[in-house]
C-alpha positions as a printed Julia matrix, in Angstrom:
129×3 Matrix{Float64}:
  0.19   -0.2     0.22
  1.54    3.54   -1.08
  0.09    6.14    0.91
  0.17    9.69    0.38
 -0.23   13.28    1.41
 -1.49   16.36   -0.7
  0.38   19.46   -0.75
 -0.16   22.51   -2.68
  2.33   24.32   -4.44
  3.65   27.59   -3.24
  5.62   28.52   -6.22
  4.13   32.01   -7.36
  4.53   32.44  -10.8
  4.54   29.15  -12.54
  1.65   27.39  -14.02
  0.92   24.96  -11.05
  0.97   27.38   -8.39
 -2.11   27.01   -5.75
 -2.52   23.4    -7.39
 -2.71   20.44   -4.93
 -0.3    17.07   -5.57
  0.08   14.14   -4.02
  3.52   12.96   -2.56
  4.42    9.61   -1.19
  4.85    8.83    2.35
  7.4     6.85    3.25
  6.58    3.94    5.74
 10.5     3.52    6.71
 13.76    3.03    5.24
 15.01   -0.44    5.39
 18.45   -1.19    5.77
 20.79   -3.83    4.13
 20.6    -5.96    6.99
 16.54   -5.15    7.71
 16.61   -6.38    3.77
 18.39   -9.99    4.26
 16.23  -10.25    7.55
 13.15  -10.21    5.16
 14.82  -12.46    2.76
 15.65  -14.72    5.1
 11.73  -15.0     6.43
 10.35  -15.56    2.94
 11.8   -18.98    3.6
 14.61  -18.31    1.05
 16.65  -21.45    2.06
 18.99  -18.72    3.02
 20.17  -17.47    6.8
 20.37  -13.87    7.19
 24.05  -13.72    7.25
 24.3   -15.71    4.01
 21.54  -12.8     2.26
 23.91  -10.3     3.78
 26.9   -11.71    2.16
 25.38  -11.88   -0.94
 24.03   -8.46   -1.44
 26.99   -6.83   -0.04
 28.96   -8.4    -2.69
 26.16   -7.39   -5.31
 26.2    -3.53   -3.87
 30.09   -3.91   -4.41
 30.46   -5.56   -7.73
 27.9    -3.05   -9.01
 29.52   -0.1    -7.72
 32.58   -1.33   -9.81
 30.88   -1.83  -13.13
 29.2     1.4   -12.93
 32.79    2.88  -12.33
 34.05    1.09  -15.22
 31.5     2.63  -17.32
 29.16   -0.4   -17.75
 25.18   -0.7   -17.06
 24.44   -3.35  -15.1
 20.6    -4.48  -15.61
 18.74   -6.76  -12.49
 15.79   -8.54  -14.42
 12.46   -7.16  -13.07
 14.17   -4.4   -10.82
 16.29   -1.76  -12.43
 19.1    -0.73  -14.85
 21.88    0.95  -12.98
 24.14    3.06  -15.16
 25.8     6.87  -14.19
 24.83    9.86  -15.86
 26.39   13.26  -16.2
 25.59   16.63  -14.82
 26.66   19.54  -17.25
 26.91   22.73  -16.3
 27.24   25.39  -19.22
 28.21   23.74  -22.47
 30.82   25.09  -24.51
 30.69   27.0   -27.3
 33.29   25.45  -29.24
 34.57   21.92  -29.03
 37.86   22.54  -28.57
 36.52   25.14  -25.33
 35.0    21.9   -23.64
 36.88   21.28  -20.23
 35.78   18.09  -17.72
 36.52   21.35  -15.01
 34.38   23.94  -16.86
 31.34   22.0   -18.35
 30.72   18.93  -15.98
 29.24   19.53  -12.49
 29.38   15.97  -12.03
 28.44   11.78  -12.33
 25.1    11.27  -10.88
 23.36    7.55  -10.28
 20.5     6.34  -11.93
 18.09    3.58  -11.64
 15.31    3.0   -14.32
 12.95    0.46  -14.11
 12.82   -2.73  -15.7
 10.86   -6.13  -16.39
  8.23   -6.37  -13.68
  8.6    -3.35  -12.0
  7.88   -1.32  -14.92
  5.93    1.76  -14.29
  3.13    0.41  -16.53
  3.39   -3.16  -13.89
  3.32   -0.55  -10.85
  0.25    1.28  -11.86
 -2.01   -2.41  -12.47
 -0.12   -3.31   -8.64
 -0.03   -0.49   -7.15
 -3.15    0.11   -4.23
 -2.77    3.69   -3.37
 -4.75    5.47   -0.05
 -4.5     8.95    1.9
 -2.7     9.01    4.5
């Protein structure tokens, strides 16, 4: 169940000023240990410690592969990738420098398979908090 609250847009001078929008209420943030315990309780056949070890190794490997310039796809979850936060563009190609034109790198996750937005919309139950 996804619960939401309503907030009114207070940004004057925008086309959305004064309109009401739904925002999700986060019930809790699960840690890696919480997730491992949850997996154990689903009769995965693995202990909490085994699940923790596998998840930690997976996280480490995903980071390593992302920093090597690869995308990582976990079926029915997401495709993880890195993006670039650009500053203002250079007028000419030869004027472009990473220092002046790149603000940083960002982490991206794009839903895939069973987690795609279409499927979420079909399966999600939404209720006002």
